[in-house]
Coordinates of C-alpha atoms (C1' of nucleotides) in Angstrom, one line a residue:
Chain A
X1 CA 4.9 -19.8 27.8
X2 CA 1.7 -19.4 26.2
X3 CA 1.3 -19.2 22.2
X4 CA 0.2 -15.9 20.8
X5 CA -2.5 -17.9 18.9
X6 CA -3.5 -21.4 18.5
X7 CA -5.0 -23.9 15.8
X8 CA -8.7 -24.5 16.1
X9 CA -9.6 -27.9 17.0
X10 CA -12.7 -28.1 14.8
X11 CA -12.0 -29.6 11.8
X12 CA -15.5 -30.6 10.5
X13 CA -15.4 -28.3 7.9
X14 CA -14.5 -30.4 4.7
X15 CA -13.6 -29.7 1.3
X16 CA -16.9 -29.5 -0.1
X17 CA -17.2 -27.8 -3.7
X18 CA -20.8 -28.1 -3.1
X19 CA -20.9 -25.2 -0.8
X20 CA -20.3 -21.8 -1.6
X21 CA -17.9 -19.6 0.9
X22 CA -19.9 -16.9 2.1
X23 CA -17.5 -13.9 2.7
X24 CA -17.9 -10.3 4.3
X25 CA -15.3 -7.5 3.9
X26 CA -14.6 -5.1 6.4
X27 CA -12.3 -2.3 5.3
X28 CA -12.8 1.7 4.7
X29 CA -10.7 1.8 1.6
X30 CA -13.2 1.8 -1.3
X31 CA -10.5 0.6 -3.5
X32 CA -9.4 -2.0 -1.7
X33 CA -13.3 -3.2 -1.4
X34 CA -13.9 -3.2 -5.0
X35 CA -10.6 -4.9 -6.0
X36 CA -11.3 -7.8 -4.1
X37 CA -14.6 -7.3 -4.9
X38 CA -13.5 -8.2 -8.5
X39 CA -10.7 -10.5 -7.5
X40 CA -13.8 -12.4 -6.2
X41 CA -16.2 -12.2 -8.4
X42 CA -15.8 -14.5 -11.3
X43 CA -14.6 -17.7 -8.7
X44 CA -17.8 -19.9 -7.9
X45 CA -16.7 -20.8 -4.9
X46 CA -17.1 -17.8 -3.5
X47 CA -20.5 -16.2 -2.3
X48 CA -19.8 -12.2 -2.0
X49 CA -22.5 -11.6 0.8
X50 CA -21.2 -7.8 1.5
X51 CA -19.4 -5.2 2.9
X52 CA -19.0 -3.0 5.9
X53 CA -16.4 0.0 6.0
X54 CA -16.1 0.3 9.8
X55 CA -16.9 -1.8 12.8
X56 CA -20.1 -0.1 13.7
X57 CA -21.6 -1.5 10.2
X58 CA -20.0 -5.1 10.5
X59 CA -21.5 -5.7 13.8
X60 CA -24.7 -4.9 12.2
X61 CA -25.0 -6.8 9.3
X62 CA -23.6 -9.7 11.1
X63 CA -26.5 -9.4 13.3
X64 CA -28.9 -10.5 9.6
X65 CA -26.0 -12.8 8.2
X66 CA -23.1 -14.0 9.6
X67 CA -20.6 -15.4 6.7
X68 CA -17.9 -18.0 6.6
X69 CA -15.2 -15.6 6.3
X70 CA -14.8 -12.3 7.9
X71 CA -12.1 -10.3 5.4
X72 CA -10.6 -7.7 7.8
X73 CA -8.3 -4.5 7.5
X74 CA -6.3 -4.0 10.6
X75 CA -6.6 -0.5 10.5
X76 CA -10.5 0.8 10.7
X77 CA -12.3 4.5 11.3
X78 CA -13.9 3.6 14.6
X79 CA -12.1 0.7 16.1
X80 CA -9.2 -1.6 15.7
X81 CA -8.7 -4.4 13.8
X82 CA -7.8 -6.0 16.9
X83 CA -10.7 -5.1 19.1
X84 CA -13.3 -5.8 16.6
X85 CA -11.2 -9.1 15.8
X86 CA -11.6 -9.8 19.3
X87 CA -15.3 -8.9 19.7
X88 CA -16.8 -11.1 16.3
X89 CA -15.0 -14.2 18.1
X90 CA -16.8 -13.7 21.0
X91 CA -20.2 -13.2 19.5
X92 CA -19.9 -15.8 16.4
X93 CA -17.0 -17.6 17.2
X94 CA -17.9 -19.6 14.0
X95 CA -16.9 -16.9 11.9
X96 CA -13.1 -16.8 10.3
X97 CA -11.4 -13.8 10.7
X98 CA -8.9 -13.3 8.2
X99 CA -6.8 -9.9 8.3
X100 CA -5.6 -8.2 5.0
X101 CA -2.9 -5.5 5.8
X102 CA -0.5 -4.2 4.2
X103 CA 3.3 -4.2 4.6
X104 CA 3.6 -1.5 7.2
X105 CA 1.5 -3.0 9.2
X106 CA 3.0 -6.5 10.4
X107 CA 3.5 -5.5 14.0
X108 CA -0.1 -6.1 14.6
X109 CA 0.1 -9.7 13.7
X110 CA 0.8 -11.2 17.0
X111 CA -1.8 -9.5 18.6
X112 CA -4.5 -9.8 15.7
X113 CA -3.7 -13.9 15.8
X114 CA -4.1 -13.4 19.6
X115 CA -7.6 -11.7 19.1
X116 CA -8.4 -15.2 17.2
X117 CA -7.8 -14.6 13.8
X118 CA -7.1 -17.5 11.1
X119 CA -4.6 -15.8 9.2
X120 CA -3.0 -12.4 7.7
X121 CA -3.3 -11.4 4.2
X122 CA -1.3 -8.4 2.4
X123 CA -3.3 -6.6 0.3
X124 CA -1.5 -7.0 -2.4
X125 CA -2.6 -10.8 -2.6
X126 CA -3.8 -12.8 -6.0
X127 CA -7.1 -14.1 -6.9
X128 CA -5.6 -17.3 -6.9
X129 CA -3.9 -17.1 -3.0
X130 CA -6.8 -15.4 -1.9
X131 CA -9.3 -18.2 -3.2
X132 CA -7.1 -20.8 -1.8
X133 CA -6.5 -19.0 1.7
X134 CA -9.9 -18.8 2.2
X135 CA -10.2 -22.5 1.7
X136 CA -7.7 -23.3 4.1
X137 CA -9.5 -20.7 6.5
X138 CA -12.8 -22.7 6.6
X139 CA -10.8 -25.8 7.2
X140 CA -9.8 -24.9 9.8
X141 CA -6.2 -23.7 9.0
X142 CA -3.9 -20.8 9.3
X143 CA -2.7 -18.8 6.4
X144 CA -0.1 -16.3 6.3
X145 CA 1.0 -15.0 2.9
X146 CA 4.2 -15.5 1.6
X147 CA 5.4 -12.3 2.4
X148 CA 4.0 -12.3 5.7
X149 CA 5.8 -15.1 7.3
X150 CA 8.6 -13.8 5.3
X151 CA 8.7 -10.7 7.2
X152 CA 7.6 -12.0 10.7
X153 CA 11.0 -14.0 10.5
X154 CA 13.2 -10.9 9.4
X155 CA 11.2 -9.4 12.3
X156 CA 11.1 -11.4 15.4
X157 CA 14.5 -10.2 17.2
X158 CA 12.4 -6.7 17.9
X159 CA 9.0 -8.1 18.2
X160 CA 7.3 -9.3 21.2
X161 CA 8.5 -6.5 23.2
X162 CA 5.3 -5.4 26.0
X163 CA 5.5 -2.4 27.5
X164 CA 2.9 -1.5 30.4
X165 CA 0.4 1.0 30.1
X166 CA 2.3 3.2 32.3
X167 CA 5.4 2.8 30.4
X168 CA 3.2 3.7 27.0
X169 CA 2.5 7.1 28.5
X170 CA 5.4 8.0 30.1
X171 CA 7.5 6.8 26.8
X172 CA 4.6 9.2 25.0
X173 CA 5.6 12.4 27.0
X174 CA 9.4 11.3 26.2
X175 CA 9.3 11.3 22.4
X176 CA 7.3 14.5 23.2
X177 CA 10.2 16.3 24.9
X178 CA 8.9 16.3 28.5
X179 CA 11.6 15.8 30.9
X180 CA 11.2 13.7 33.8
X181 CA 10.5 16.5 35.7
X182 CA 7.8 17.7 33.1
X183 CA 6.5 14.2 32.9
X184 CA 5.9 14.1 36.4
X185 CA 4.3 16.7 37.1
X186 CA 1.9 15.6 34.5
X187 CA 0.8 12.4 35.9
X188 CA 1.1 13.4 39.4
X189 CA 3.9 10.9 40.4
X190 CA 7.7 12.0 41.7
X191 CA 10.5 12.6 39.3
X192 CA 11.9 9.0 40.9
X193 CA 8.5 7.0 39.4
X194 CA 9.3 8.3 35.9
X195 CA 12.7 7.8 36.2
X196 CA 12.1 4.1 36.7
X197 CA 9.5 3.7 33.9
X198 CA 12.6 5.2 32.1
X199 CA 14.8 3.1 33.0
X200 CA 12.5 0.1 32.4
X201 CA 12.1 1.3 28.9
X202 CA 15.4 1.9 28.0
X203 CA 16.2 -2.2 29.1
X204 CA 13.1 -3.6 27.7
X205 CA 13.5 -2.0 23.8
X206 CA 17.8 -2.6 24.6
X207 CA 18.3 1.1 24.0
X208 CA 21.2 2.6 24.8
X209 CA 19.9 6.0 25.6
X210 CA 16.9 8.3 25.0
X211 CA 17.1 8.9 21.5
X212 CA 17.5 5.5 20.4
X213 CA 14.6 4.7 22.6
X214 CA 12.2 6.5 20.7
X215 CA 13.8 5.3 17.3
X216 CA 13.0 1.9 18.3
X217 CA 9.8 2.7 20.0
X218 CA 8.4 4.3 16.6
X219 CA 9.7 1.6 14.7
X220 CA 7.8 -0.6 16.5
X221 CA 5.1 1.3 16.5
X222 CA 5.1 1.8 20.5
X223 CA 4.4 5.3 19.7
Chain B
X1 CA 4.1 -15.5 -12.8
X2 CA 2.3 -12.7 -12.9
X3 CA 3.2 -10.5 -16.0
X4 CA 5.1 -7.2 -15.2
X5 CA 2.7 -5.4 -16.7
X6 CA -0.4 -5.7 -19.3
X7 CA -1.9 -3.8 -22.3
X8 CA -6.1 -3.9 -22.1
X9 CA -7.8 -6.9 -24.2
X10 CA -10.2 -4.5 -25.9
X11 CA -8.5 -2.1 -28.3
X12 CA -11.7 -1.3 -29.8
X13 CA -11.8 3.0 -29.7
X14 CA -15.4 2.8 -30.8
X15 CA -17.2 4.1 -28.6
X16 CA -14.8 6.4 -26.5
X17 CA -14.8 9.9 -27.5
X18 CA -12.3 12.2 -28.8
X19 CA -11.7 14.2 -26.0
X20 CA -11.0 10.8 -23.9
X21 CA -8.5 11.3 -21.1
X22 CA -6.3 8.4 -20.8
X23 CA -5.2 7.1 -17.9
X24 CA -2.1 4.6 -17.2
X25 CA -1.9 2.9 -13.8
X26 CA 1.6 2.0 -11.7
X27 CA 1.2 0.9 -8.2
X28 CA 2.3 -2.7 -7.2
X29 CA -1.2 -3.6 -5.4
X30 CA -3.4 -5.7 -7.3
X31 CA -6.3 -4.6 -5.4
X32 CA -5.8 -1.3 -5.9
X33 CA -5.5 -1.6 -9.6
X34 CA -8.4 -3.8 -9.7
X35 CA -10.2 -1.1 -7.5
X36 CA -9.1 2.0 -9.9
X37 CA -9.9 0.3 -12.7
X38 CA -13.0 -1.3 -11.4
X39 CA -14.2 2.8 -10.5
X40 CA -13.4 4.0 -13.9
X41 CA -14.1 1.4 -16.2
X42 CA -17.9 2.9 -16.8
X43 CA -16.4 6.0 -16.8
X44 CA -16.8 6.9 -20.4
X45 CA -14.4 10.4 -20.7
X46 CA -11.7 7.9 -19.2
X47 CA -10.1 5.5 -21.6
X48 CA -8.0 2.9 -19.6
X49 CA -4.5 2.5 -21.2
X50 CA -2.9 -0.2 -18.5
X51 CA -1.2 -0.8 -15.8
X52 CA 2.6 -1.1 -14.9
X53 CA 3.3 -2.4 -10.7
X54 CA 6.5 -0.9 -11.0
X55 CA 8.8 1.6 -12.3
X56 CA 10.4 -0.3 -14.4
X57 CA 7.4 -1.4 -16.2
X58 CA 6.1 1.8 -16.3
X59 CA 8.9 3.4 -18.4
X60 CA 8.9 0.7 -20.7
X61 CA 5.1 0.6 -20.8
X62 CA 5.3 4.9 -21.6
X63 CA 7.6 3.9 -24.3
X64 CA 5.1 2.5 -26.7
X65 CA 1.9 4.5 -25.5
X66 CA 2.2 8.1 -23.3
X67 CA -1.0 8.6 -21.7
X68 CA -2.4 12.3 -20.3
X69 CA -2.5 11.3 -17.0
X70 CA 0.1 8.6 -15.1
X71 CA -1.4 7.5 -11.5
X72 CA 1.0 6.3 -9.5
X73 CA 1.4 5.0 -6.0
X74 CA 4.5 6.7 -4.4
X75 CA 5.7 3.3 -3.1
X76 CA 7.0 0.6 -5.4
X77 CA 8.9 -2.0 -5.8
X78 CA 11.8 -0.8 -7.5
X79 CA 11.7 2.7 -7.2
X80 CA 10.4 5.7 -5.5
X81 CA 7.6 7.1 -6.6
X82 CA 9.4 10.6 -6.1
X83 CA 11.9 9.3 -8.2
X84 CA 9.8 7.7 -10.7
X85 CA 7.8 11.2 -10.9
X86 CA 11.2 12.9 -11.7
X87 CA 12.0 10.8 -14.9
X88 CA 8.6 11.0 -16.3
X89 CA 8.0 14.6 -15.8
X90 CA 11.8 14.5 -17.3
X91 CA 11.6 11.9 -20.3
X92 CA 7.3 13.0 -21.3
X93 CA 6.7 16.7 -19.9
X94 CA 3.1 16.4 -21.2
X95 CA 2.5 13.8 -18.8
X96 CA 0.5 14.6 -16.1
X97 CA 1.6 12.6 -12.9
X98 CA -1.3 12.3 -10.1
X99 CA 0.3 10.5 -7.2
X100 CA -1.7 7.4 -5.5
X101 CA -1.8 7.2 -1.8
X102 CA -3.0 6.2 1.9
X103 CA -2.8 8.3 5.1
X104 CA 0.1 7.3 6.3
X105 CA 2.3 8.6 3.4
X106 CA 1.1 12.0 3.4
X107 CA 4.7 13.0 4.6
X108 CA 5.8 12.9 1.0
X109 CA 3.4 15.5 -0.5
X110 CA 6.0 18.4 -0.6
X111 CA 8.9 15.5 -2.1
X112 CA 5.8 14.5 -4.9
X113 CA 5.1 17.9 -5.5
X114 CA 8.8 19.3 -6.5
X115 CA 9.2 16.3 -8.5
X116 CA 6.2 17.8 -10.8
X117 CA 3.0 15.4 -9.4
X118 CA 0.4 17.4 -10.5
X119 CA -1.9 16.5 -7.0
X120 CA -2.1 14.0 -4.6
X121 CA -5.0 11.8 -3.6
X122 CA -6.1 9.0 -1.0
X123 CA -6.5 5.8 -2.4
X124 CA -9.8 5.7 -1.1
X125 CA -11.0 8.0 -3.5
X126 CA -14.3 7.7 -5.1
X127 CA -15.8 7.3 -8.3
X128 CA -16.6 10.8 -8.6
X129 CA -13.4 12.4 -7.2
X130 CA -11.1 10.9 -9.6
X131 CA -13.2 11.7 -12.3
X132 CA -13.0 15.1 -11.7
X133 CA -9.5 15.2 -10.4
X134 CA -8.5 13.4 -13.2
X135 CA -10.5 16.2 -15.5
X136 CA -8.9 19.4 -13.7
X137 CA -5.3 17.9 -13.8
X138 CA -5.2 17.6 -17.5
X139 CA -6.9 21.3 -17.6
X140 CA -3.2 21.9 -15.7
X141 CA -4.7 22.4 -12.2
X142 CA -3.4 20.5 -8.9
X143 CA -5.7 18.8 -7.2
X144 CA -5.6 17.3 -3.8
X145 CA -8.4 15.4 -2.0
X146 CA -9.9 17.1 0.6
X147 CA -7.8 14.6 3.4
X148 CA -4.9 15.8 2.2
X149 CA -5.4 19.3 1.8
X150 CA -6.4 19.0 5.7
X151 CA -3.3 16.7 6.8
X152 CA -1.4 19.2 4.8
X153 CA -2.5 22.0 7.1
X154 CA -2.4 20.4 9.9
X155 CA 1.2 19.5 9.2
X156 CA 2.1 22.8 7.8
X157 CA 3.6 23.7 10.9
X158 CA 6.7 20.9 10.6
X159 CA 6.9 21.0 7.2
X160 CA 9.5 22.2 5.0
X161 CA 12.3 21.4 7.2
X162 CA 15.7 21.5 5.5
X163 CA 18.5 19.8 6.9
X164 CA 21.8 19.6 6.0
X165 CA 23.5 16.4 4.3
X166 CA 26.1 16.6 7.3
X167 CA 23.5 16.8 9.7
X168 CA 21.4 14.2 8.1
X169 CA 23.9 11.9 9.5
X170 CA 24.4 13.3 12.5
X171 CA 20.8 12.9 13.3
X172 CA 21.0 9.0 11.8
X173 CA 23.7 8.3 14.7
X174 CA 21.9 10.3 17.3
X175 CA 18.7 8.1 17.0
X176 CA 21.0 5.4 17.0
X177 CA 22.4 5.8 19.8
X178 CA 25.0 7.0 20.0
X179 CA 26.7 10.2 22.3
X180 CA 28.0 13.2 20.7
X181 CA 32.0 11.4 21.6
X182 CA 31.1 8.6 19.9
X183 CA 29.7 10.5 16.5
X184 CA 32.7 12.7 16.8
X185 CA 35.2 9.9 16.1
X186 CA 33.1 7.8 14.0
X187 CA 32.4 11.4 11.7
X188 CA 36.4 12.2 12.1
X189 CA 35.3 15.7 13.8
X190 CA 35.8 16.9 17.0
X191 CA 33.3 16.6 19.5
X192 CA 32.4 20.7 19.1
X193 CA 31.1 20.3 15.6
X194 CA 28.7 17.2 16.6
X195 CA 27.3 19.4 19.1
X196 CA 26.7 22.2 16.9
X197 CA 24.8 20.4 14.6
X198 CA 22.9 19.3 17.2
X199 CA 22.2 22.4 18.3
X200 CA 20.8 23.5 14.8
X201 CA 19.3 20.4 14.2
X202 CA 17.1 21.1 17.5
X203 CA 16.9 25.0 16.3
X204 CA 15.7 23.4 13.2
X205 CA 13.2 21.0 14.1
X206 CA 12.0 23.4 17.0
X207 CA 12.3 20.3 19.1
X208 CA 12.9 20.5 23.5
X209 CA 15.4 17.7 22.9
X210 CA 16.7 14.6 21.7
X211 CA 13.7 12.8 22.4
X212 CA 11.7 14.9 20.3
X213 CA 13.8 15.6 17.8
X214 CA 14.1 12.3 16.9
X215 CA 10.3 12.3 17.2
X216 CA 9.7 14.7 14.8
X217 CA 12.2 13.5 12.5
X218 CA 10.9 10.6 11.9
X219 CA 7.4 11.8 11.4
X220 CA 8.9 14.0 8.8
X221 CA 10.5 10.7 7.4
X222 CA 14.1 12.7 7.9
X223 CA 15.1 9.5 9.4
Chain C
dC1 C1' 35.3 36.4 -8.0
dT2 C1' 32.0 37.0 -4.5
dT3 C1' 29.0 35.5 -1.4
dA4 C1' 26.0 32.6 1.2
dA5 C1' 25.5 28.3 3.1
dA6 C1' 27.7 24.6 5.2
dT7 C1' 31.0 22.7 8.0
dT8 C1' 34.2 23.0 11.2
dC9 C1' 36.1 24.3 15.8
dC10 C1' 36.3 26.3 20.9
dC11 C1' 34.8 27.3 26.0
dA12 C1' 32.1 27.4 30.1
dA13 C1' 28.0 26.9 32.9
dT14 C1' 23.8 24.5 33.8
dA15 C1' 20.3 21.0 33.2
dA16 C1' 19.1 16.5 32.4
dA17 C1' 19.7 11.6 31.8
dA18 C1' 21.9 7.2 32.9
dA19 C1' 23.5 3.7 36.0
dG20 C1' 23.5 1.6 40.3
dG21 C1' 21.7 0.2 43.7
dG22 C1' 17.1 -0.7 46.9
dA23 C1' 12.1 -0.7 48.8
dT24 C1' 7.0 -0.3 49.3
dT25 C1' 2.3 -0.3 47.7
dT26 C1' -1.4 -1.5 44.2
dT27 C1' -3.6 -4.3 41.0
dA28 C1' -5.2 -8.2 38.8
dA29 C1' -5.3 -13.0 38.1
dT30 C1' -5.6 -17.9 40.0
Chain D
dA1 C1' -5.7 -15.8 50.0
dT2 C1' -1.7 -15.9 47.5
dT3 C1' 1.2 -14.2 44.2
dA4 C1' 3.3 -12.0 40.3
dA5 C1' 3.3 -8.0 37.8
dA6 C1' 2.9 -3.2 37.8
dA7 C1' 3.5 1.1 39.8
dT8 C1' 5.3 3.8 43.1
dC9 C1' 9.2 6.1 45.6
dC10 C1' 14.2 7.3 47.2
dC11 C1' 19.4 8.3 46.9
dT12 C1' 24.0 9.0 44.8
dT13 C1' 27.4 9.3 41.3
dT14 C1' 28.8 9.8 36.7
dT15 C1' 27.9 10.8 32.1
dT16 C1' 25.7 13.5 28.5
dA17 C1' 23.0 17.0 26.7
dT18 C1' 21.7 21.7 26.5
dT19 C1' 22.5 26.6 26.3
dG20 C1' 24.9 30.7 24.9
dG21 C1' 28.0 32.8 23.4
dG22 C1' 32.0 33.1 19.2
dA23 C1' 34.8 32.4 15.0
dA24 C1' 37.5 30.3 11.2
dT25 C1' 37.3 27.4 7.1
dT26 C1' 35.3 25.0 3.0
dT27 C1' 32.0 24.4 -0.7
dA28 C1' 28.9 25.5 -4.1
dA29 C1' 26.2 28.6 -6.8
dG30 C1' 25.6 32.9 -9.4

DNA sequence: CTTAAATTCCCAATAAAAAGGGATTTTAAT
DNA sequence: ATTAAAATCCCTTTTTATTGGGAATTTAAG
């Protein structure tokens, strides 16, 4: 089985105090922006070189400076977290991308560590885990806040769980009220096709019937 | 370890003005704090009384020092911020409580709202916003950023739905799972009674059903 | 004490979902 | 070209949910 993520082999990046850690923030919440803007501010260490509040504006000014560390929300106006994640790494694959989120938004870890991120963040992070995460960072290393492992552990029985693209609309039009019939008709398959993607569902999330299949699927944000 | 809470450095009143509106800070997020404070710290009507990151903290905080206006994130640690609301607004009636949040909580406005919040903003306010929203609440107006008002009304359709304690948990087991038989002995009711709660629980909800009832029940945090 | 809301119970017919097989065609990756 | 995964389709039986009527008891509030 293939990890979700794995460790980047270059390590050349030492410890040097000498050199500043340029870092970029990408997130639309102005408060967030400015309180890690001043979280930031007074460690020496740390070069402040901008920030961005959607994906459209990152991709430009990376194009006139690309930092050390890429400072990411998950959740953004025009794209996600995920895609853009996805998209820096390909262009600048020297960049670090290190996601902040918050607490209801762990189920995205997987995928964003997938897309080649170096870490996760909650927002709620100090000055002082913050500095040293971004250390670790342009080491080289992974960083998951205390919290964030911590809840990735309480998680992991319901994570992991892939449903097909198919399965994501039919299970849409389910929590919607279709029937199968309904549903159908919609994408212009027989009642027999849903009722397979149904069935599929209902043993892939181990629910016992329709209702706790959408429970499940909202708590895992499938829907 | 972080303190529970903090009184500013500077308790020099020199150069604020009488008609100062102070403002007293819970919410559990560094950044955000950082951030708020950060926007209104050259703000000069706004005089900065603290910061409390949870309800606990808070109360104790409002013990020594009640300020006009209590911002507060509706999620904390320790408490609800609905809940939190209703003690303030119970213990200090001249406080004026402007609840803190981000898009995805917007479910709660109606719960803030009846426990006396005086408006509801995003998080990712501006400068200029909270100024003024912090300037008509004290005036004794309700504010709401223009993202909520609009969420509001989009949502006005499914809001407001009252459900019955009974059929509060009737719905839990439903989205668990379980069939109307099962409810019926695990509620100690015959199997009649589950199924008429269900039926008013659709009627209710306006949902097809189950799927979508537990759909909209969950957006609507019922669940 | 009254009254409205909540909770409880019943029946019967119909519609829909769940379970249990199985099978074929597309699609995408190596 | 091969192969695995995804998507499609079909059938039958059993179990549940939904609908559409009623009606009798508790509870809680004025």
């Amino acid at each position: 089985m293939k990890p979700a993520f794995s460790l980047p082999t270059d390590t050349s990046f030492g410890n040097s105090n000498s050199m500043a850690i340029s870092v970029l923030i990408v997130d639309d919440h102005y408060m967030v922006v400015e309180g890690i803007h001043s979280l930031l501010q007074n460690e020496e260490q740390i070069e402040w070189v901008g920030h961005a509040n959607n994906a459209a504006s990152c991709l430009a000014l990376l194009q006139s400076r690309v930092p050390d560390v890429l400072l990411m929300d998950i959740s953004l106006p025009d794209a996600s977290g995920i895609d853009l994640c996805k998209q820096v790494k390909q262009l600048y694959p020297a960049v670090f991308v290190l996601a902040l989120t918050t607490f209801s938004q762990l189920n995205y870890v997987d995928q964003m560590m997938a897309a080649g991120a170096s870490g996760y963040l909650l927002k709620n992070v100090s000055a002082r885990e913050l500095t040293e995460a971004l250390q670790k960072v342009v080491s080289g290393k992974i960083v998951f806040s205390d919290e964030v492992a911590k809840a990735m552990h309480v998680q992991a029985a319901n994570r992991g769980v892939v449903i097909t693209r198919r399965e994501k609309e039919v299970l849409a039009l389910i929590a919607n009220g279709q029937t199968n019939q309904e549903i159908a008709t919609m994408l212009y398959v027989s009642v027999s096709t849903v009722e397979t993607h149904r069935k599929n569902l209902l043993q892939k999330l181990q629910a016992k019937n329709t209702a706790a299949l959408v429970k499940l699927a909202m708590d895992q944000k499938l829907i």
